[in-house]
Amino acid sequence: MTLEASAITVRFGGIRAVEDVSLRLHQGEIVGLIGPNGAGKTTLVNVLSGFQRPRAGRIALNGEDATRWPAHRFARNGVVRTFQAVRLYPGMTVAENVETALVGTGLGRAAARGQALEILNYLGLTGRAALPAKALSYGDERRVGIARALAMEPRFLLLDEPAAGLNIGEAEELDRTIARIRDDFSCGILVIEHNMALVMNLCERLHVLATGRTLAEGTPAEVMANPAFKDAYLGADA
Ligand code: ATP
């Protein structure tokens, strides 16, 4: 199974947010999407999940043209994304937040309750289940965001800066969780990440954007050896 973006261009007025970018995500792999602020990473994730229509280019899911699909159709077909700012219902408990996502997929209340607890257990959040979402730490809020995404039974999971605001220990733990999700759900994962050490460790492939364009792509070793990447990230004489 493959989620594929071909020659995607997105403009906002005069801003070229994404320009002629192609990216392929296979089931069972973790791809890192990196680049400086404003590089177009979130915009590309928005296109890949139906939250933004591209001006040009094509999105295909397992070969089927999905370019004009609305977001809910991507989600129904297993393309699930998280947001930089986690969107939880603050007054509901953690368990209810996950239940709501499950009910949204058509599950009955009772089944949703049981499955929500299973997902929370899987993510090590059992102790948080009864807490109101507004009482969560930033790191736990992120993990509940992922729990809600898992409730949608993803085949492709698009994570927008899941480690933002975490300390290094929490971020490393999150990486282990992401790798476990890939293995247990055999889904393809695209992860926007700023910490190079983490991204190198976690991802089989990297896709580097700069001012909307692809700067480099390949395995972490290939990207590290790419002159354009070295110039941009490590300084011209690195
Ligand atoms: P960050 O790391 O800061 O999240 P990013 O790589 O995700 O950045 P995008 O958020 O995709 O980058 O933004 C790419 C460019 O498009 C930026 O110049 C941004 O200001 C612009 N942009 C993004 N969304 C919109 C919008 N809805 N309207 C106008 N401009 C936008």
Tab-separated table of C-alpha atoms and ligand atoms in Angstrom:
chain	number	residue	atom	x	y	z
A	1	MET	CA	0.000	0.000	0.000
A	2	THR	CA	1.241	3.444	-0.900
A	3	LEU	CA	0.312	7.068	-0.294
A	4	GLU	CA	1.847	9.125	-3.023
A	5	ALA	CA	2.157	12.832	-3.743
A	6	SER	CA	3.282	13.734	-7.259
A	7	ALA	CA	4.490	17.200	-8.274
A	8	ILE	CA	2.410	18.972	-5.603
A	9	THR	CA	2.227	22.755	-5.701
A	10	VAL	CA	0.356	24.910	-3.175
A	11	ARG	CA	0.326	28.699	-3.215
A	12	PHE	CA	-1.202	31.149	-0.773
A	13	GLY	CA	-1.535	34.407	-2.670
A	14	GLY	CA	2.012	35.087	-3.775
A	15	ILE	CA	3.584	32.605	-1.333
A	16	ARG	CA	4.841	29.348	-2.807
A	17	ALA	CA	4.210	27.155	0.220
A	18	VAL	CA	4.915	23.909	-1.671
A	19	GLU	CA	6.435	23.816	-5.128
A	20	ASP	CA	6.603	20.694	-7.294
A	21	VAL	CA	7.144	18.242	-4.419
A	22	SER	CA	6.816	14.482	-4.847
A	23	LEU	CA	6.855	12.079	-1.922
A	24	ARG	CA	5.945	8.419	-1.534
A	25	LEU	CA	5.037	6.680	1.711
A	26	HIS	CA	4.833	2.881	1.821
A	27	GLN	CA	3.065	0.770	4.377
A	28	GLY	CA	5.474	-0.307	7.120
A	29	GLU	CA	8.034	2.466	6.780
A	30	ILE	CA	8.754	5.627	8.736
A	31	VAL	CA	9.662	8.695	6.706
A	32	GLY	CA	10.882	11.909	8.317
A	33	LEU	CA	9.723	15.221	6.846
A	34	ILE	CA	12.169	17.901	7.866
A	35	GLY	CA	13.042	21.472	7.002
A	36	PRO	CA	13.189	24.909	8.606
A	37	ASN	CA	10.155	26.933	9.711
A	38	GLY	CA	7.977	27.846	6.763
A	39	ALA	CA	9.466	25.128	4.539
A	40	GLY	CA	6.014	23.770	3.661
A	41	LYS	CA	5.949	20.656	5.853
A	42	THR	CA	2.540	21.203	7.426
A	43	THR	CA	1.091	22.311	4.102
A	44	LEU	CA	2.285	19.064	2.494
A	45	VAL	CA	0.751	17.021	5.341
A	46	ASN	CA	-2.468	19.005	4.860
A	47	VAL	CA	-2.476	18.061	1.175
A	48	LEU	CA	-1.744	14.401	1.955
A	49	SER	CA	-4.733	14.248	4.323
A	50	GLY	CA	-7.306	16.250	2.364
A	51	PHE	CA	-7.110	19.425	4.463
A	52	GLN	CA	-5.638	21.441	1.601
A	53	ARG	CA	-6.301	21.114	-2.111
A	54	PRO	CA	-3.147	21.493	-4.188
A	55	ARG	CA	-3.038	24.006	-7.018
A	56	ALA	CA	-1.242	21.396	-9.116
A	57	GLY	CA	-0.164	17.793	-8.744
A	58	ARG	CA	-1.797	14.541	-7.761
A	59	ILE	CA	-2.365	12.509	-4.599
A	60	ALA	CA	-2.886	8.779	-4.972
A	61	LEU	CA	-3.788	6.168	-2.354
A	62	ASN	CA	-2.897	2.671	-3.532
A	63	GLY	CA	-2.952	4.016	-7.065
A	64	GLU	CA	-6.427	5.557	-6.754
A	65	ASP	CA	-6.655	9.284	-7.457
A	66	ALA	CA	-7.404	10.993	-4.123
A	67	THR	CA	-6.469	14.544	-5.124
A	68	ARG	CA	-9.971	15.914	-4.654
A	69	TRP	CA	-11.012	13.780	-1.702
A	70	PRO	CA	-12.251	15.703	1.362
A	71	ALA	CA	-10.444	15.069	4.649
A	72	HIS	CA	-13.071	12.668	6.008
A	73	ARG	CA	-12.625	10.420	2.979
A	74	PHE	CA	-8.873	10.237	3.570
A	75	ALA	CA	-9.570	9.365	7.212
A	76	ARG	CA	-12.147	6.734	6.258
A	77	ASN	CA	-9.571	5.164	3.975
A	78	GLY	CA	-6.973	4.984	6.734
A	79	VAL	CA	-5.007	8.191	6.147
A	80	VAL	CA	-4.997	9.762	9.601
A	81	ARG	CA	-3.097	12.822	10.772
A	82	THR	CA	-2.364	14.592	14.004
A	83	PHE	CA	-2.084	18.349	14.437
A	84	GLN	CA	0.686	20.504	15.832
A	85	ALA	CA	-1.783	21.848	18.366
A	86	VAL	CA	-3.570	18.803	19.782
A	87	ARG	CA	-7.329	19.238	19.586
A	88	LEU	CA	-8.843	17.561	22.627
A	89	TYR	CA	-12.183	18.244	24.297
A	90	PRO	CA	-10.856	19.847	27.491
A	91	GLY	CA	-13.860	19.074	29.707
A	92	MET	CA	-14.050	15.399	28.738
A	93	THR	CA	-11.916	12.725	30.313
A	94	VAL	CA	-9.000	11.245	28.410
A	95	ALA	CA	-10.987	8.032	27.859
A	96	GLU	CA	-13.982	9.984	26.554
A	97	ASN	CA	-11.747	11.854	24.119
A	98	VAL	CA	-10.605	8.561	22.620
A	99	GLU	CA	-14.123	7.085	22.771
A	100	THR	CA	-15.441	10.015	20.763
A	101	ALA	CA	-12.957	9.272	17.997
A	102	LEU	CA	-14.029	5.606	17.990
A	103	VAL	CA	-17.737	6.484	17.931
A	104	GLY	CA	-16.890	8.702	14.951
A	105	THR	CA	-15.794	5.570	13.084
A	106	GLY	CA	-19.211	3.995	13.671
A	107	LEU	CA	-18.540	1.976	16.826
A	108	GLY	CA	-21.252	1.733	19.509
A	109	ARG	CA	-20.696	3.447	22.883
A	110	ALA	CA	-19.953	0.277	24.885
A	111	ALA	CA	-17.525	-1.155	22.332
A	112	ALA	CA	-15.884	2.259	22.011
A	113	ARG	CA	-15.368	2.423	25.768
A	114	GLY	CA	-13.593	-0.942	25.838
A	115	GLN	CA	-11.457	-0.173	22.819
A	116	ALA	CA	-10.529	3.286	24.135
A	117	LEU	CA	-9.147	1.694	27.280
A	118	GLU	CA	-7.179	-0.815	25.195
A	119	ILE	CA	-5.611	1.956	23.114
A	120	LEU	CA	-4.780	3.972	26.233
A	121	ASN	CA	-3.202	0.887	27.760
A	122	TYR	CA	-1.183	0.336	24.576
A	123	LEU	CA	0.206	3.870	24.885
A	124	GLY	CA	0.893	3.586	28.605
A	125	LEU	CA	-1.896	6.035	29.439
A	126	THR	CA	-4.143	3.811	31.588
A	127	GLY	CA	-3.396	5.953	34.633
A	128	ARG	CA	-4.661	9.026	32.782
A	129	ALA	CA	-7.922	7.568	31.470
A	130	ALA	CA	-10.199	9.162	34.070
A	131	LEU	CA	-8.486	12.566	34.127
A	132	PRO	CA	-10.085	15.537	32.408
A	133	ALA	CA	-8.095	16.304	29.245
A	134	LYS	CA	-7.418	19.825	30.498
A	135	ALA	CA	-5.396	18.407	33.418
A	136	LEU	CA	-2.845	16.718	31.147
A	137	SER	CA	0.789	17.676	30.781
A	138	TYR	CA	1.887	18.737	27.317
A	139	GLY	CA	3.566	15.388	26.661
A	140	ASP	CA	0.515	13.386	27.726
A	141	GLU	CA	-1.718	15.618	25.607
A	142	ARG	CA	0.410	14.663	22.587
A	143	ARG	CA	0.106	10.987	23.418
A	144	VAL	CA	-3.683	11.283	23.714
A	145	GLY	CA	-3.629	12.943	20.278
A	146	ILE	CA	-1.883	9.828	18.988
A	147	ALA	CA	-4.395	7.626	20.833
A	148	ARG	CA	-7.197	9.406	18.984
A	149	ALA	CA	-5.367	8.858	15.714
A	150	LEU	CA	-4.945	5.125	16.487
A	151	ALA	CA	-8.678	4.932	17.125
A	152	MET	CA	-9.130	5.626	13.417
A	153	GLU	CA	-7.221	2.432	12.491
A	154	PRO	CA	-4.587	4.175	10.402
A	155	ARG	CA	-2.850	2.572	7.481
A	156	PHE	CA	-0.960	5.810	7.017
A	157	LEU	CA	-0.268	8.025	9.998
A	158	LEU	CA	0.885	11.605	9.461
A	159	LEU	CA	2.347	13.120	12.633
A	160	ASP	CA	2.854	16.890	12.675
A	161	GLU	CA	5.684	17.599	15.116
A	162	PRO	CA	4.635	15.034	17.724
A	163	ALA	CA	7.768	15.722	19.783
A	164	ALA	CA	7.388	19.519	19.906
A	165	GLY	CA	7.722	20.754	23.469
A	166	LEU	CA	8.857	17.398	24.875
A	167	ASN	CA	12.099	17.039	26.768
A	168	ILE	CA	14.693	14.734	25.235
A	169	GLY	CA	13.744	11.741	27.402
A	170	GLU	CA	10.061	12.107	26.504
A	171	ALA	CA	10.941	12.568	22.825
A	172	GLU	CA	13.023	9.382	22.791
A	173	GLU	CA	10.193	7.499	24.449
A	174	LEU	CA	7.808	8.893	21.851
A	175	ASP	CA	10.112	7.637	19.097
A	176	ARG	CA	10.019	4.140	20.563
A	177	THR	CA	6.226	4.403	20.621
A	178	ILE	CA	6.151	5.506	16.972
A	179	ALA	CA	8.350	2.562	15.959
A	180	ARG	CA	6.096	0.201	17.929
A	181	ILE	CA	2.995	1.615	16.208
A	182	ARG	CA	4.593	1.026	12.824
A	183	ASP	CA	5.312	-2.597	13.766
A	184	ASP	CA	2.004	-3.388	15.483
A	185	PHE	CA	-0.304	-1.566	13.072
A	186	SER	CA	1.955	-2.136	10.038
A	187	CYS	CA	1.192	1.358	8.882
A	188	GLY	CA	3.297	3.861	6.992
A	189	ILE	CA	4.251	6.834	9.155
A	190	LEU	CA	5.258	10.304	8.003
A	191	VAL	CA	6.645	12.362	10.857
A	192	ILE	CA	7.515	16.042	10.914
A	193	GLU	CA	10.390	16.396	13.331
A	194	HIS	CA	12.912	19.114	14.095
A	195	ASN	CA	15.404	17.187	16.176
A	196	MET	CA	17.923	15.737	13.708
A	197	ALA	CA	19.286	13.119	16.084
A	198	LEU	CA	15.800	11.746	16.706
A	199	VAL	CA	14.833	11.780	13.064
A	200	MET	CA	18.017	10.028	11.956
A	201	ASN	CA	17.428	7.318	14.504
A	202	LEU	CA	13.760	6.715	13.805
A	203	CYS	CA	13.364	7.039	10.054
A	204	GLU	CA	14.288	4.770	7.150
A	205	ARG	CA	14.039	7.699	4.774
A	206	LEU	CA	14.087	11.452	5.054
A	207	HIS	CA	12.504	14.096	2.875
A	208	VAL	CA	13.967	17.566	3.322
A	209	LEU	CA	12.024	20.676	2.294
A	210	ALA	CA	13.348	24.219	2.076
A	211	THR	CA	11.168	27.168	0.995
A	212	GLY	CA	8.587	24.785	-0.421
A	213	ARG	CA	10.948	22.708	-2.539
A	214	THR	CA	12.618	19.348	-2.049
A	215	LEU	CA	16.181	19.985	-0.947
A	216	ALA	CA	17.244	16.372	-0.429
A	217	GLU	CA	15.751	12.912	0.044
A	218	GLY	CA	16.950	9.407	0.751
A	219	THR	CA	18.188	7.352	3.674
A	220	PRO	CA	19.516	9.371	6.616
A	221	ALA	CA	23.067	8.521	5.477
A	222	GLU	CA	22.336	9.646	1.909
A	223	VAL	CA	20.783	12.889	3.114
A	224	MET	CA	23.686	13.607	5.457
A	225	ALA	CA	26.086	13.156	2.511
A	226	ASN	CA	24.020	15.346	0.165
A	227	PRO	CA	25.913	18.596	-0.556
A	228	ALA	CA	22.729	20.697	-0.685
A	229	PHE	CA	21.722	19.388	2.742
A	230	LYS	CA	25.190	19.939	4.177
A	231	ASP	CA	25.231	23.519	2.897
A	232	ALA	CA	21.834	24.278	4.375
A	233	TYR	CA	22.154	22.435	7.674
A	234	LEU	CA	25.778	22.175	8.574
A	235	GLY	CA	27.295	25.243	6.951
A	236	ALA	CA	29.048	25.469	3.592
A	237	ASP	CA	32.382	24.167	4.807
A	238	ALA	CA	31.037	21.103	6.640
B	1	ATP	P1	6.710	25.188	10.643
B	1	ATP	O1	7.909	24.325	10.900
B	1	ATP	O2	6.887	26.583	11.133
B	1	ATP	O3	5.410	24.573	11.057
B	1	ATP	P2	6.209	24.409	7.886
B	1	ATP	O4	7.422	23.844	7.238
B	1	ATP	O5	5.188	23.456	8.386
B	1	ATP	O6	6.639	25.400	9.036
B	1	ATP	P3	4.041	25.616	6.484
B	1	ATP	O7	3.281	25.863	7.749
B	1	ATP	O8	3.564	24.553	5.590
B	1	ATP	O9	5.572	25.389	6.822
B	1	ATP	O10	4.094	27.006	5.694
B	1	ATP	C1	4.704	27.161	4.421
B	1	ATP	C2	4.509	28.589	3.952
B	1	ATP	O11	3.139	28.815	3.633
B	1	ATP	C3	4.892	29.641	4.990
B	1	ATP	O12	5.434	30.737	4.317
B	1	ATP	C4	3.551	29.990	5.619
B	1	ATP	O13	3.581	31.293	6.134
B	1	ATP	C5	2.616	29.860	4.446
B	1	ATP	N1	1.256	29.454	4.809
B	1	ATP	C6	0.910	28.289	5.396
B	1	ATP	N2	-0.431	28.213	5.551
B	1	ATP	C7	-0.942	29.376	5.059
B	1	ATP	C8	-2.267	29.899	4.928
B	1	ATP	N3	-3.322	29.208	5.322
B	1	ATP	N4	-2.382	31.114	4.377
B	1	ATP	C9	-1.322	31.814	3.948
B	1	ATP	N5	-0.045	31.369	4.040
B	1	ATP	C10	0.144	30.175	4.587
